[in-house]
mmCIF file of C-alpha atoms in Angstrom:
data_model
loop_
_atom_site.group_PDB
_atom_site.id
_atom_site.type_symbol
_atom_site.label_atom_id
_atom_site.label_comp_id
_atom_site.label_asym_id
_atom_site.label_seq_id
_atom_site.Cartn_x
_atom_site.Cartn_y
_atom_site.Cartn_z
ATOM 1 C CA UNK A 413 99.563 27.952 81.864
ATOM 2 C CA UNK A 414 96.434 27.741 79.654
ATOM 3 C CA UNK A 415 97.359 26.861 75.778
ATOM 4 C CA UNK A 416 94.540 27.099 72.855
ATOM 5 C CA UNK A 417 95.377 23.965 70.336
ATOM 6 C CA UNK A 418 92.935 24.167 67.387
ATOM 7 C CA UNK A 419 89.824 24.599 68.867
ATOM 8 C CA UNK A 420 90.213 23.982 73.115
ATOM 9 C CA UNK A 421 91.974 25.134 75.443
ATOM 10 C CA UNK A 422 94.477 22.606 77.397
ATOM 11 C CA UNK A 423 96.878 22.404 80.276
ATOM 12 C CA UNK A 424 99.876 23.718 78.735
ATOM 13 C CA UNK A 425 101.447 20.155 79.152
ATOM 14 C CA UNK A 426 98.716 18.525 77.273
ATOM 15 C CA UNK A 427 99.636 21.297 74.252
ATOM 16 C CA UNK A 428 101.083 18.700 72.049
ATOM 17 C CA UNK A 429 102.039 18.884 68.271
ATOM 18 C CA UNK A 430 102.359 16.370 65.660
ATOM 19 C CA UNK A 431 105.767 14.552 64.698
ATOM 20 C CA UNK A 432 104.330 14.943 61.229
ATOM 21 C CA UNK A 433 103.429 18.490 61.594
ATOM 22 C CA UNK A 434 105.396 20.175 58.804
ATOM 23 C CA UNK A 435 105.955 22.685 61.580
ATOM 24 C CA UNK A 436 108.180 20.734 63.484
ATOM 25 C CA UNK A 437 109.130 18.749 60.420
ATOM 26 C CA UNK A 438 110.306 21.586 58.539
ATOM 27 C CA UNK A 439 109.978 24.764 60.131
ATOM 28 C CA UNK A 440 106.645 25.539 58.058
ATOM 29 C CA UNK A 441 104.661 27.962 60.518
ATOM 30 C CA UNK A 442 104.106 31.662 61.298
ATOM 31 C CA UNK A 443 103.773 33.198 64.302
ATOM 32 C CA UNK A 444 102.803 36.635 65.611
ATOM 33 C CA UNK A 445 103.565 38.048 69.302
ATOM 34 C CA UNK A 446 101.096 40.576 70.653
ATOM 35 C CA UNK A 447 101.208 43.235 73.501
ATOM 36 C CA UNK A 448 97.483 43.163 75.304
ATOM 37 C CA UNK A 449 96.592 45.937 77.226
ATOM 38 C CA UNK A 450 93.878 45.843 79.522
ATOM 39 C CA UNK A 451 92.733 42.402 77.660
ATOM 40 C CA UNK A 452 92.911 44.583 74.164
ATOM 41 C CA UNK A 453 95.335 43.568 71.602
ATOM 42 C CA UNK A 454 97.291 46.745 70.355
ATOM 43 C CA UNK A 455 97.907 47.142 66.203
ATOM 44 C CA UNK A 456 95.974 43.892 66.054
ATOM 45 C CA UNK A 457 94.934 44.656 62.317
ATOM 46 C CA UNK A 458 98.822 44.966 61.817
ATOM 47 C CA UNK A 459 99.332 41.761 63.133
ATOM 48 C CA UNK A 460 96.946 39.694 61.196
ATOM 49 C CA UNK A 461 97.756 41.673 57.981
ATOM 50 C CA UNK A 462 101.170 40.030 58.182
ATOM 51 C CA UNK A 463 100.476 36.799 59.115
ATOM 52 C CA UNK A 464 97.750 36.451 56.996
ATOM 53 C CA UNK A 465 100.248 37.584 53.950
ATOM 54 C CA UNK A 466 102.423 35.290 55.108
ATOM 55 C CA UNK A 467 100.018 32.205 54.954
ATOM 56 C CA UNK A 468 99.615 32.857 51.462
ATOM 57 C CA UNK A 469 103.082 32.787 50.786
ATOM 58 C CA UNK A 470 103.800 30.047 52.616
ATOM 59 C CA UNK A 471 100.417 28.126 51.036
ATOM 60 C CA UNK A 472 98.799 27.870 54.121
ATOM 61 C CA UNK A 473 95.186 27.581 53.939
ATOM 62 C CA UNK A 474 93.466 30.091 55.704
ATOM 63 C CA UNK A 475 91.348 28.505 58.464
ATOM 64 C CA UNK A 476 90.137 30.723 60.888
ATOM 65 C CA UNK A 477 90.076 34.581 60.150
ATOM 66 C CA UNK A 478 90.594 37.230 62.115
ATOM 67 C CA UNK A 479 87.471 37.558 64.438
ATOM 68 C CA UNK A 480 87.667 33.655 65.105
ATOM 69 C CA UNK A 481 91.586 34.275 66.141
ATOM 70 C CA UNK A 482 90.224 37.444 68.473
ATOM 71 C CA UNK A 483 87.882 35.342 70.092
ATOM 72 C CA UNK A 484 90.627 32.475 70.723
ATOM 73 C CA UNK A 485 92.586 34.838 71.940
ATOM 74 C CA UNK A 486 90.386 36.755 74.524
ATOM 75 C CA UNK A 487 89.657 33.508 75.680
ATOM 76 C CA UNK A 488 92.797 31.941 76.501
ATOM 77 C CA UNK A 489 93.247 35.341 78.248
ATOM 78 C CA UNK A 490 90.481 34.746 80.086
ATOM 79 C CA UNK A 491 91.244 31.601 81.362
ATOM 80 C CA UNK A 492 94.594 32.703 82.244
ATOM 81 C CA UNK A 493 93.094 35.034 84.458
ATOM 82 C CA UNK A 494 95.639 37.733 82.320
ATOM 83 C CA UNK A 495 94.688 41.252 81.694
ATOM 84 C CA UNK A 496 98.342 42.762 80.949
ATOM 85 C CA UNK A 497 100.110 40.149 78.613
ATOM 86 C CA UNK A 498 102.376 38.872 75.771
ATOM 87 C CA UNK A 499 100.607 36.505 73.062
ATOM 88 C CA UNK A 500 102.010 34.427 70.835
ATOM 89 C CA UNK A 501 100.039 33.195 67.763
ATOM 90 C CA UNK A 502 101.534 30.074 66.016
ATOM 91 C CA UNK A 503 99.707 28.202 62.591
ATOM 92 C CA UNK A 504 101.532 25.526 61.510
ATOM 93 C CA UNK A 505 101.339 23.808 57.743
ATOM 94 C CA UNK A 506 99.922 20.970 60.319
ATOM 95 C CA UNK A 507 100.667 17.123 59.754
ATOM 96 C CA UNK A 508 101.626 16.351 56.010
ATOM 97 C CA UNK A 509 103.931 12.962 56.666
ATOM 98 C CA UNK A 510 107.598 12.676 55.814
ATOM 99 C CA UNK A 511 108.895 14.690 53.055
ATOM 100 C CA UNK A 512 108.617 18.535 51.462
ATOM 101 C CA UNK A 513 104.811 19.590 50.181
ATOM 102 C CA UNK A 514 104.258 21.056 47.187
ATOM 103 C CA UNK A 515 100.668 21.967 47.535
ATOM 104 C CA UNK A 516 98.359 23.940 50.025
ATOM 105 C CA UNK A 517 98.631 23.327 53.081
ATOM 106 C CA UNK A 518 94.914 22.058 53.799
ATOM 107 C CA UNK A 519 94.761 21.328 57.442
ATOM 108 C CA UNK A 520 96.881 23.993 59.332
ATOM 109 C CA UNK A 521 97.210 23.856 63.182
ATOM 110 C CA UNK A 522 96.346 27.031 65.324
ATOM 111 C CA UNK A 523 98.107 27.270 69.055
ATOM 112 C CA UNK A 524 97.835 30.630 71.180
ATOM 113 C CA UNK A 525 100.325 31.016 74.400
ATOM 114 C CA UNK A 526 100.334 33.766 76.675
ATOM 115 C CA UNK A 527 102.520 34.933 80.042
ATOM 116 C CA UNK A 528 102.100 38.028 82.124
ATOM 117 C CA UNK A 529 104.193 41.088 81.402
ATOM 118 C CA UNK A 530 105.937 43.557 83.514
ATOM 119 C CA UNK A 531 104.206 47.260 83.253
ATOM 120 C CA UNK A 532 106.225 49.470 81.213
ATOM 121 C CA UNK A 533 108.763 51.359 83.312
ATOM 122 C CA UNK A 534 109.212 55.031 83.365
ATOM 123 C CA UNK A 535 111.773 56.166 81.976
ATOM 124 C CA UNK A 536 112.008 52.678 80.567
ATOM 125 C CA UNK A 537 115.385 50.459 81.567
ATOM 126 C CA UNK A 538 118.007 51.117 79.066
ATOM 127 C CA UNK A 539 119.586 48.095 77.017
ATOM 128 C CA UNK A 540 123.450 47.497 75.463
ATOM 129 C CA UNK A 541 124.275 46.672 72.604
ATOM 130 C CA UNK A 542 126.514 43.635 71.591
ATOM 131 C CA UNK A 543 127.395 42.757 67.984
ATOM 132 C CA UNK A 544 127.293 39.125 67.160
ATOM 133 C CA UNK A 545 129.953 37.406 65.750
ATOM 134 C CA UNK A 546 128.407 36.174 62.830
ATOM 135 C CA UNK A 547 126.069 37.737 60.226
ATOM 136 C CA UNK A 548 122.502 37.723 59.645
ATOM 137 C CA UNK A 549 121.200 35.562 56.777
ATOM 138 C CA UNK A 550 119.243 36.412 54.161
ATOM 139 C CA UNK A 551 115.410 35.446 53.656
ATOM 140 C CA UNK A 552 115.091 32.260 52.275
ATOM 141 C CA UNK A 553 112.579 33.541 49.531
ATOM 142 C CA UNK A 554 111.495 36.675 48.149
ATOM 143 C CA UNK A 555 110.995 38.585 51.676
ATOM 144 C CA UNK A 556 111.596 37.446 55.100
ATOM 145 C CA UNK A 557 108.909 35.781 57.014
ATOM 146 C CA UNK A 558 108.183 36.190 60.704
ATOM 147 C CA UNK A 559 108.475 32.518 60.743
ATOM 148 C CA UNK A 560 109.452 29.147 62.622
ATOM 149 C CA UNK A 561 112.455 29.270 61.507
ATOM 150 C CA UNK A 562 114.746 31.153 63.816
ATOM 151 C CA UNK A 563 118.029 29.373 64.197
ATOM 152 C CA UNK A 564 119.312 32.769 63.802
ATOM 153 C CA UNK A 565 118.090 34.617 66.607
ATOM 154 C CA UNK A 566 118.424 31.929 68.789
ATOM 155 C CA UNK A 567 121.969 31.214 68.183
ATOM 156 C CA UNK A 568 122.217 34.999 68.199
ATOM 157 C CA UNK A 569 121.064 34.699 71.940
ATOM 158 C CA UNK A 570 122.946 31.837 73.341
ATOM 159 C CA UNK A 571 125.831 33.899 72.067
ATOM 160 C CA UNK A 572 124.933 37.416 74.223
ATOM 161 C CA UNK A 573 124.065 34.899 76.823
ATOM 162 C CA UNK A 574 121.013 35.092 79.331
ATOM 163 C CA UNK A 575 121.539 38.975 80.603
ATOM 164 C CA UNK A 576 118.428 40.920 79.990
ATOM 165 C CA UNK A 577 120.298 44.132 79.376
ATOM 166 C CA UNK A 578 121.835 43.488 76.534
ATOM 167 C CA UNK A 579 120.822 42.819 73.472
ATOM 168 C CA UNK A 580 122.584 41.287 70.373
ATOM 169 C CA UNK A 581 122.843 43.429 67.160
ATOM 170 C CA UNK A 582 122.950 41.785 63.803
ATOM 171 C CA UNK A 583 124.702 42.967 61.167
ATOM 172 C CA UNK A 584 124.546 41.569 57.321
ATOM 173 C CA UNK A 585 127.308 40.281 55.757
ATOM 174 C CA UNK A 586 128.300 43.178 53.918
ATOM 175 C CA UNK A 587 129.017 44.414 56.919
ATOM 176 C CA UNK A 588 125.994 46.736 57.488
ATOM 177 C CA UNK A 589 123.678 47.206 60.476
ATOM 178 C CA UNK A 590 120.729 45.061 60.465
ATOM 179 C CA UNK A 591 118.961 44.369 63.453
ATOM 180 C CA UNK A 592 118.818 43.224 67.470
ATOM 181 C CA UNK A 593 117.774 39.286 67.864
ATOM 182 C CA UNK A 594 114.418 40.325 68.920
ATOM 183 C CA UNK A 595 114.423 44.135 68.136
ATOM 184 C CA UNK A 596 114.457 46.628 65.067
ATOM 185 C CA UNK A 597 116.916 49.250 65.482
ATOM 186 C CA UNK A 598 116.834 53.014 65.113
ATOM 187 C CA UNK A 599 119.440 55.551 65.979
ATOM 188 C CA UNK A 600 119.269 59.381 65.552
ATOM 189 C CA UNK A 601 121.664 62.368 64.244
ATOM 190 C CA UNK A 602 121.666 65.499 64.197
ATOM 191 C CA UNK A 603 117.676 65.371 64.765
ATOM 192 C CA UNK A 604 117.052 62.617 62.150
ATOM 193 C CA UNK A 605 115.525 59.234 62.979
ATOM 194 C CA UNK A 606 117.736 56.596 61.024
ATOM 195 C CA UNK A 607 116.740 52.564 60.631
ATOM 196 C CA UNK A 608 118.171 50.119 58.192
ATOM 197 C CA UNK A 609 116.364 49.201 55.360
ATOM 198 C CA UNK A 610 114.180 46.231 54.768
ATOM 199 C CA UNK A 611 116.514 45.181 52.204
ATOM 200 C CA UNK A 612 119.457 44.415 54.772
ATOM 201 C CA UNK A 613 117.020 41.156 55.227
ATOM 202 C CA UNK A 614 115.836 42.782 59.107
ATOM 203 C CA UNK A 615 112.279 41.489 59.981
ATOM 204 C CA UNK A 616 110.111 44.745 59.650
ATOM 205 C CA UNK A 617 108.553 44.863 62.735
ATOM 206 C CA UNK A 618 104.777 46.248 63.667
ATOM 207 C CA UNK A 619 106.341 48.514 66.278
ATOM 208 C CA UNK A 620 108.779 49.878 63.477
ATOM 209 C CA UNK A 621 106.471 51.116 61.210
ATOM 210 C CA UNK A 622 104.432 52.765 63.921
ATOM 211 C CA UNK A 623 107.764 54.406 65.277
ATOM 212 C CA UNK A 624 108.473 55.403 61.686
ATOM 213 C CA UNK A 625 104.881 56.953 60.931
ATOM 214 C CA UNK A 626 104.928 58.105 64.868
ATOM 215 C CA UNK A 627 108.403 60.011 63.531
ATOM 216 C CA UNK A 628 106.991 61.242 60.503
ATOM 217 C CA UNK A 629 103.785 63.069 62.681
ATOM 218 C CA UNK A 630 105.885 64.677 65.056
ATOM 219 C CA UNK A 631 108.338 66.251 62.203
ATOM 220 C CA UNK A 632 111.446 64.333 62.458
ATOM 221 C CA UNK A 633 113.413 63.496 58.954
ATOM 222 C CA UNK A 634 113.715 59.607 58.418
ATOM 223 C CA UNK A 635 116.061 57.922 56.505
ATOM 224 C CA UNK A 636 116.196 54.685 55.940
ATOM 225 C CA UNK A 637 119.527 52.861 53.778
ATOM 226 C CA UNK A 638 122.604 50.658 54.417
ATOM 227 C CA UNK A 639 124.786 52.003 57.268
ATOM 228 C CA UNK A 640 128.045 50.652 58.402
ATOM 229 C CA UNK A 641 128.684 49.908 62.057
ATOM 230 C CA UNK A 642 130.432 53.305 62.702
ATOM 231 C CA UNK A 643 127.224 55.219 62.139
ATOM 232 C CA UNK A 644 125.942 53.686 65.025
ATOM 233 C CA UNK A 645 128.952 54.579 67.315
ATOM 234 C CA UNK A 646 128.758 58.208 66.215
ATOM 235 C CA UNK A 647 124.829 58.399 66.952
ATOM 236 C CA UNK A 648 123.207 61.043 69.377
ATOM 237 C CA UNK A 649 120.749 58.868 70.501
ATOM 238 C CA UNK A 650 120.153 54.981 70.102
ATOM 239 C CA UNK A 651 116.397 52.961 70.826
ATOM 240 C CA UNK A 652 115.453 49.557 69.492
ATOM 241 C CA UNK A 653 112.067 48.303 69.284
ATOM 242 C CA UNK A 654 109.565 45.254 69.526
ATOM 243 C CA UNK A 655 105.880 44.894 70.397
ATOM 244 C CA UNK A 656 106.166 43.458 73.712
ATOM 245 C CA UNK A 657 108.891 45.951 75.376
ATOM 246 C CA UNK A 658 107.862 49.397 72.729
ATOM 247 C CA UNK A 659 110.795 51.670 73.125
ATOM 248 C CA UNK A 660 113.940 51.021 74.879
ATOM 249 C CA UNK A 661 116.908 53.693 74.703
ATOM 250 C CA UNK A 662 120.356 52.136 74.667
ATOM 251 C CA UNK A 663 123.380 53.112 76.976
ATOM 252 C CA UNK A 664 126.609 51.428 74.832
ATOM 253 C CA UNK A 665 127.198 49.777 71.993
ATOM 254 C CA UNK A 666 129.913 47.342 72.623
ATOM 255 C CA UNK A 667 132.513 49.744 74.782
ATOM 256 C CA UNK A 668 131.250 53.052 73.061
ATOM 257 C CA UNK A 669 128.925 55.232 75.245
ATOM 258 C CA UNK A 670 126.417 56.887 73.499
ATOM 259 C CA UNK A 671 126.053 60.668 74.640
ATOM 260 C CA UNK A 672 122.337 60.992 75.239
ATOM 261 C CA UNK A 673 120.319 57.684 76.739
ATOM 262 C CA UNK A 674 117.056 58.444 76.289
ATOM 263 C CA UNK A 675 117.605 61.725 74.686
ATOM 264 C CA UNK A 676 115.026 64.426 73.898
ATOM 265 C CA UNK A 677 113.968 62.729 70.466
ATOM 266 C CA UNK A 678 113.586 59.242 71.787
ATOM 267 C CA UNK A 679 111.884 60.810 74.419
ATOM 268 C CA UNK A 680 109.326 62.233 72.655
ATOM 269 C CA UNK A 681 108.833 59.353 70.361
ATOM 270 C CA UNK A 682 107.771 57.142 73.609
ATOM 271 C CA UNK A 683 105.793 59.243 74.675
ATOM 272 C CA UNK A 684 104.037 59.908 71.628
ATOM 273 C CA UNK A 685 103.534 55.696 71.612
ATOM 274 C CA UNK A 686 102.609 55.990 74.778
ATOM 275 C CA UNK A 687 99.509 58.127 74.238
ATOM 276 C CA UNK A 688 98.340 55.339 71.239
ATOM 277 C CA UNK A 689 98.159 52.701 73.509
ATOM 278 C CA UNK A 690 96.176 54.762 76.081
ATOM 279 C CA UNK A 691 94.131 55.478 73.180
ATOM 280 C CA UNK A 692 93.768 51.975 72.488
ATOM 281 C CA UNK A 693 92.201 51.404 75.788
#
């Protein structure tokens, strides 16, 4: 693998980051993951909208903008040889020394990865759901960042363990549905698209929104609130989301079968995200 680090693009095990990097130091860094299609990124404007509000939260200077990132981008692809692929974008605060900042961040690091991706199956594999045994935290400021720090999810997966079928569902401490480790979740009722709300601390994803404005076009109700586990058991239909894997119906939550898998509404909201990306291309 082919990694861009600032401004080249290196052996993957010359991809090397400071010890003072406030990154590594203290979890100070963004990152965005990316679905390319035919060597196109999809809802790239989404993407950098985010991380670029998310730099100015976290006071990170704003290096390179959003046609210098493209280019980086198409380029690692390139030398990749990738066409089909999963991108991760990572800025860093970048080496500040021992010890919290309190200013900008003036001299932010910029590292692009990217792996091959399975084509989408049709009808796409179906996932189960397992809840995790502890709760999702809060944000540690005013809104939740898609940041480096993600002790959560990853303690989230060591716990469902290394199956691919299954993914873990986090719910807050309240008690309420949240979200999967790497997924937003959505469940329907009675013909009505339901997803918790931002404010159970979830991560709004890009692919949530779209499958919320996707749900809006094609004239389904959507609610969006604090919901209790047992909603989810009574559901019609279950799908969680992300950008790499779109749309993927779930089978069970814990021992509870769930009646339709891949039912007529989550259906028609694949296929309906399936026609944007052929759009995109």
């Amino acid at each position: 693998m082919w990694v861009f680090v600032n401004d080249q693009i290196v052996p993957a095990e010359q991809a090397v980051v400071s010890a003072m990097d406030h990154g590594f130091l203290y979890g100070i860094g963004l990152f965005e993951t990316i679905r390319i299609y035919q060597g196109k990124p999809f809802f790239w404007d989404e993407h950098m909208l985010r991380l670029e509000q998310g730099m100015t939260a976290l006071r990170i200077r704003q290096k390179w903008d959003r046609s210098e990132i493209h280019r980086a981008v198409l380029a690692t692809l390139e030398k990749n040889r990738l066409l089909d692929a999963y991108v991760r974008i990572s800025i860093t605060g970048g080496a500040e020394g021992i010890g919290l900042h309190s200013g900008v961040y003036e001299q932010p690091s910029l590292y692009i990865f990217v792996k091959s991706v399975n084509p989408i199956e049709q009808p796409p594999v179906t996932k189960r759901l397992k809840v995790i045994s502890f709760p999702r935290q809060t944000q540690e400021g005013h809104q939740r960042f898609k940041s480096h720090n993600y002790l959560n999810s990853s303690l989230g997966k060591q716990e469902v363990g290394k199956t691919t079928d299954i993914e873990g569902l986090f719910l807050t401490k309240e008690g309420h549905i949240c979200e999967g480790v790497v997924s937003n979740i959505f469940w329907v009722k009675d013909k009505t698209v339901i997803t918790p709300s931002v404010d159970t601390g979830l991560l709004a994803g890009i692919t949530r929104d779209a499958v919320i404005t996707i749900s809006h076009e094609c004239g389904f109700t959507v609610e969006e609130g604090f919901y209790p586990l047992e909603d989810l058991l009574l559901a019609d239909e279950i799908f969680v989301t992300n950008s790499i894997q779109e749309i993927v119906p779930v089978s069970t939550v814990e021992n509870t079968e769930i009646p339709y898998v891949y039912g007529k509404v989550t259906r028609e909201l694949h296929e309906a995200y399936r026609r944007l990306v052929e759009l995109s291309n």
